[in-house]
């Protein structure tokens, strides 16, 4: 039972790896860039835009099978 759950979890992570990379890594980079270099740095929820953009790029890469 536990081995099946572990196997399914690892398959899920490996299949959606590009999405998670985009969400976490690219989202963090976009967030830092938006806070540092734009006039939007005082906007309360600018991180939603940054991580959303990272997730969108990751989702497109997952669907296409390759990065942009």
CSV table of N, CA and C in Angstrom, one decimal:
chain,number,residue,atom,x,y,z
A,1,UNK,N,0.8,-1.2,0.0
A,1,UNK,CA,0.0,0.0,0.0
A,1,UNK,C,0.9,1.3,0.0
A,2,UNK,N,1.8,1.3,0.9
A,2,UNK,CA,2.7,2.5,1.0
A,2,UNK,C,3.6,2.6,-0.2
A,3,UNK,N,4.1,1.5,-0.8
A,3,UNK,CA,4.9,1.5,-2.0
A,3,UNK,C,4.1,2.0,-3.2
A,4,UNK,N,2.8,1.6,-3.3
A,4,UNK,CA,2.0,2.1,-4.4
A,4,UNK,C,1.8,3.6,-4.3
A,5,UNK,N,1.5,4.1,-3.1
A,5,UNK,CA,1.4,5.5,-2.9
A,5,UNK,C,2.6,6.3,-3.2
A,6,UNK,N,3.8,5.8,-2.7
A,6,UNK,CA,5.0,6.4,-3.0
A,6,UNK,C,5.3,6.4,-4.5
A,7,UNK,N,5.1,5.3,-5.2
A,7,UNK,CA,5.3,5.2,-6.6
A,7,UNK,C,4.4,6.2,-7.4
A,8,UNK,N,3.1,6.3,-7.0
A,8,UNK,CA,2.2,7.3,-7.6
A,8,UNK,C,2.7,8.7,-7.4
A,9,UNK,N,3.1,9.0,-6.2
A,9,UNK,CA,3.6,10.3,-5.9
A,9,UNK,C,4.8,10.7,-6.7
A,10,UNK,N,5.8,9.8,-6.8
A,10,UNK,CA,7.0,10.1,-7.6
A,10,UNK,C,6.7,10.2,-9.1
A,11,UNK,N,5.7,9.4,-9.6
A,11,UNK,CA,5.3,9.6,-11.0
A,11,UNK,C,4.6,10.9,-11.2
A,12,UNK,N,3.8,11.3,-10.3
A,12,UNK,CA,3.2,12.7,-10.4
A,12,UNK,C,4.2,13.8,-10.4
A,13,UNK,N,5.2,13.7,-9.5
A,13,UNK,CA,6.2,14.7,-9.4
A,13,UNK,C,7.0,14.8,-10.7
A,14,UNK,N,7.4,13.6,-11.2
A,14,UNK,CA,8.2,13.5,-12.4
A,14,UNK,C,7.4,14.0,-13.6
A,15,UNK,N,6.2,13.7,-13.7
A,15,UNK,CA,5.4,14.1,-14.9
A,15,UNK,C,5.1,15.6,-14.8
A,16,UNK,N,5.0,16.2,-13.7
A,16,UNK,CA,4.7,17.6,-13.6
A,16,UNK,C,5.9,18.4,-13.2
A,17,UNK,N,7.1,17.9,-13.4
A,17,UNK,CA,8.3,18.5,-13.0
A,17,UNK,C,8.5,19.9,-13.6
A,18,UNK,N,8.2,20.0,-14.9
A,18,UNK,CA,8.4,21.3,-15.5
A,18,UNK,C,7.5,22.4,-14.9
A,19,UNK,N,6.3,22.0,-14.6
A,19,UNK,CA,5.3,22.9,-14.0
A,19,UNK,C,5.8,23.4,-12.6
A,20,UNK,N,6.3,22.4,-11.8
A,20,UNK,CA,6.8,22.8,-10.5
A,20,UNK,C,8.0,23.7,-10.6
A,21,UNK,N,8.9,23.4,-11.5
A,21,UNK,CA,10.1,24.2,-11.7
A,21,UNK,C,9.7,25.6,-12.1
A,22,UNK,N,8.8,25.7,-13.0
A,22,UNK,CA,8.3,27.0,-13.4
A,22,UNK,C,7.7,27.8,-12.3
A,23,UNK,N,6.8,27.1,-11.5
A,23,UNK,CA,6.1,27.8,-10.4
A,23,UNK,C,7.1,28.2,-9.3
A,24,UNK,N,8.0,27.3,-8.9
A,24,UNK,CA,8.8,27.7,-7.8
A,24,UNK,C,10.1,28.5,-8.2
A,25,UNK,N,10.8,28.0,-9.1
A,25,UNK,CA,12.1,28.6,-9.5
A,25,UNK,C,11.9,29.9,-10.3
A,26,UNK,N,11.1,29.8,-11.4
A,26,UNK,CA,10.9,31.0,-12.3
A,26,UNK,C,10.0,32.0,-11.5
A,27,UNK,N,9.1,31.5,-10.8
A,27,UNK,CA,8.2,32.4,-10.0
A,27,UNK,C,9.0,33.2,-9.0
A,28,UNK,N,10.0,32.6,-8.4
A,28,UNK,CA,10.9,33.3,-7.4
A,28,UNK,C,11.7,34.3,-8.1
A,29,UNK,N,12.2,34.0,-9.3
A,29,UNK,CA,13.0,34.9,-10.0
A,29,UNK,C,12.2,36.1,-10.5
A,30,UNK,N,11.0,35.9,-11.0
A,30,UNK,CA,10.1,36.9,-11.5
A,30,UNK,C,9.7,37.8,-10.3
A,31,UNK,N,9.5,37.2,-9.1
A,31,UNK,CA,9.1,38.0,-8.0
A,31,UNK,C,10.2,38.9,-7.5
A,32,UNK,N,11.4,38.4,-7.5
A,32,UNK,CA,12.5,39.3,-7.1
A,32,UNK,C,12.7,40.4,-8.1
A,33,UNK,N,12.6,40.1,-9.4
A,33,UNK,CA,12.8,41.1,-10.4
A,33,UNK,C,11.7,42.2,-10.3
A,34,UNK,N,10.4,41.8,-10.1
A,34,UNK,CA,9.4,42.7,-10.0
A,34,UNK,C,9.5,43.6,-8.8
A,35,UNK,N,9.9,43.0,-7.7
A,35,UNK,CA,10.1,43.8,-6.5
A,35,UNK,C,11.3,44.8,-6.6
A,36,UNK,N,12.3,44.4,-7.3
A,36,UNK,CA,13.5,45.2,-7.4
A,36,UNK,C,13.5,46.3,-8.5
A,37,UNK,N,12.9,45.9,-9.6
A,37,UNK,CA,13.1,46.8,-10.8
A,37,UNK,C,11.8,47.5,-11.3
A,38,UNK,N,10.7,47.3,-10.6
A,38,UNK,CA,9.5,48.0,-11.2
A,38,UNK,C,8.9,48.9,-10.1
A,39,UNK,N,8.0,49.7,-10.6
A,39,UNK,CA,7.2,50.6,-9.8
A,39,UNK,C,6.1,49.9,-9.0
A,40,UNK,N,5.9,48.6,-9.4
A,40,UNK,CA,4.9,47.8,-8.7
A,40,UNK,C,5.3,47.2,-7.4
A,41,UNK,N,6.5,47.5,-6.9
A,41,UNK,CA,7.0,46.8,-5.7
A,41,UNK,C,6.2,47.1,-4.5
A,42,UNK,N,5.4,48.2,-4.5
A,42,UNK,CA,4.5,48.5,-3.3
A,42,UNK,C,3.2,47.8,-3.4
A,43,UNK,N,2.9,47.1,-4.5
A,43,UNK,CA,1.6,46.5,-4.7
A,43,UNK,C,1.5,45.3,-3.8
A,44,UNK,N,0.4,45.1,-3.1
A,44,UNK,CA,0.3,44.1,-2.0
A,44,UNK,C,0.5,42.7,-2.6
A,45,UNK,N,-0.1,42.3,-3.7
A,45,UNK,CA,-0.1,40.9,-4.2
A,45,UNK,C,0.7,40.8,-5.5
A,46,UNK,N,1.8,41.4,-5.6
A,46,UNK,CA,2.6,41.3,-6.8
A,46,UNK,C,3.2,39.9,-7.0
A,47,UNK,N,3.3,39.2,-5.9
A,47,UNK,CA,3.9,37.9,-5.9
A,47,UNK,C,2.9,36.9,-6.6
A,48,UNK,N,1.6,37.2,-6.6
A,48,UNK,CA,0.7,36.4,-7.3
A,48,UNK,C,0.9,36.4,-8.8
A,49,UNK,N,1.2,37.6,-9.3
A,49,UNK,CA,1.5,37.8,-10.7
A,49,UNK,C,2.8,37.1,-11.1
A,50,UNK,N,3.8,37.2,-10.2
A,50,UNK,CA,5.1,36.6,-10.5
A,50,UNK,C,5.1,35.1,-10.5
A,51,UNK,N,4.5,34.5,-9.5
A,51,UNK,CA,4.4,33.1,-9.4
A,51,UNK,C,3.4,32.5,-10.4
A,52,UNK,N,2.3,33.3,-10.8
A,52,UNK,CA,1.4,32.9,-11.8
A,52,UNK,C,2.1,32.8,-13.2
A,53,UNK,N,2.9,33.8,-13.4
A,53,UNK,CA,3.7,33.8,-14.7
A,53,UNK,C,4.6,32.6,-14.8
A,54,UNK,N,5.3,32.3,-13.7
A,54,UNK,CA,6.2,31.1,-13.6
A,54,UNK,C,5.4,29.8,-13.8
A,55,UNK,N,4.2,29.7,-13.2
A,55,UNK,CA,3.4,28.6,-13.3
A,55,UNK,C,2.9,28.4,-14.8
A,56,UNK,N,2.5,29.5,-15.4
A,56,UNK,CA,2.0,29.5,-16.8
A,56,UNK,C,3.1,29.0,-17.7
A,57,UNK,N,4.3,29.5,-17.5
A,57,UNK,CA,5.4,29.1,-18.4
A,57,UNK,C,5.7,27.6,-18.1
A,58,UNK,N,5.7,27.1,-16.9
A,58,UNK,CA,5.9,25.7,-16.6
A,58,UNK,C,4.8,24.9,-17.2
A,59,UNK,N,3.5,25.3,-17.1
A,59,UNK,CA,2.4,24.6,-17.7
A,59,UNK,C,2.5,24.4,-19.2
A,60,UNK,N,2.9,25.5,-19.9
A,60,UNK,CA,3.1,25.5,-21.3
A,60,UNK,C,4.3,24.5,-21.7
A,61,UNK,N,5.3,24.5,-20.9
A,61,UNK,CA,6.4,23.6,-21.1
A,61,UNK,C,6.0,22.2,-20.9
A,62,UNK,N,5.2,21.9,-19.9
A,62,UNK,CA,4.7,20.6,-19.7
A,62,UNK,C,3.8,20.1,-20.8
A,63,UNK,N,2.9,21.0,-21.3
A,63,UNK,CA,2.0,20.6,-22.4
A,63,UNK,C,2.8,20.3,-23.7
A,64,UNK,N,3.8,21.2,-24.0
A,64,UNK,CA,4.6,21.1,-25.2
A,64,UNK,C,5.6,20.0,-25.1
A,65,UNK,N,6.1,19.7,-23.9
A,65,UNK,CA,7.1,18.7,-23.7
A,65,UNK,C,8.5,19.3,-23.7
A,66,UNK,N,8.7,20.5,-24.1
A,66,UNK,CA,10.0,21.2,-24.1
A,66,UNK,C,9.8,22.6,-23.6
A,67,UNK,N,10.9,23.2,-23.2
A,67,UNK,CA,10.8,24.6,-22.7
A,67,UNK,C,10.7,25.6,-23.9
A,68,UNK,N,10.3,26.8,-23.6
A,68,UNK,CA,10.1,27.8,-24.7
A,68,UNK,C,11.3,28.1,-25.3
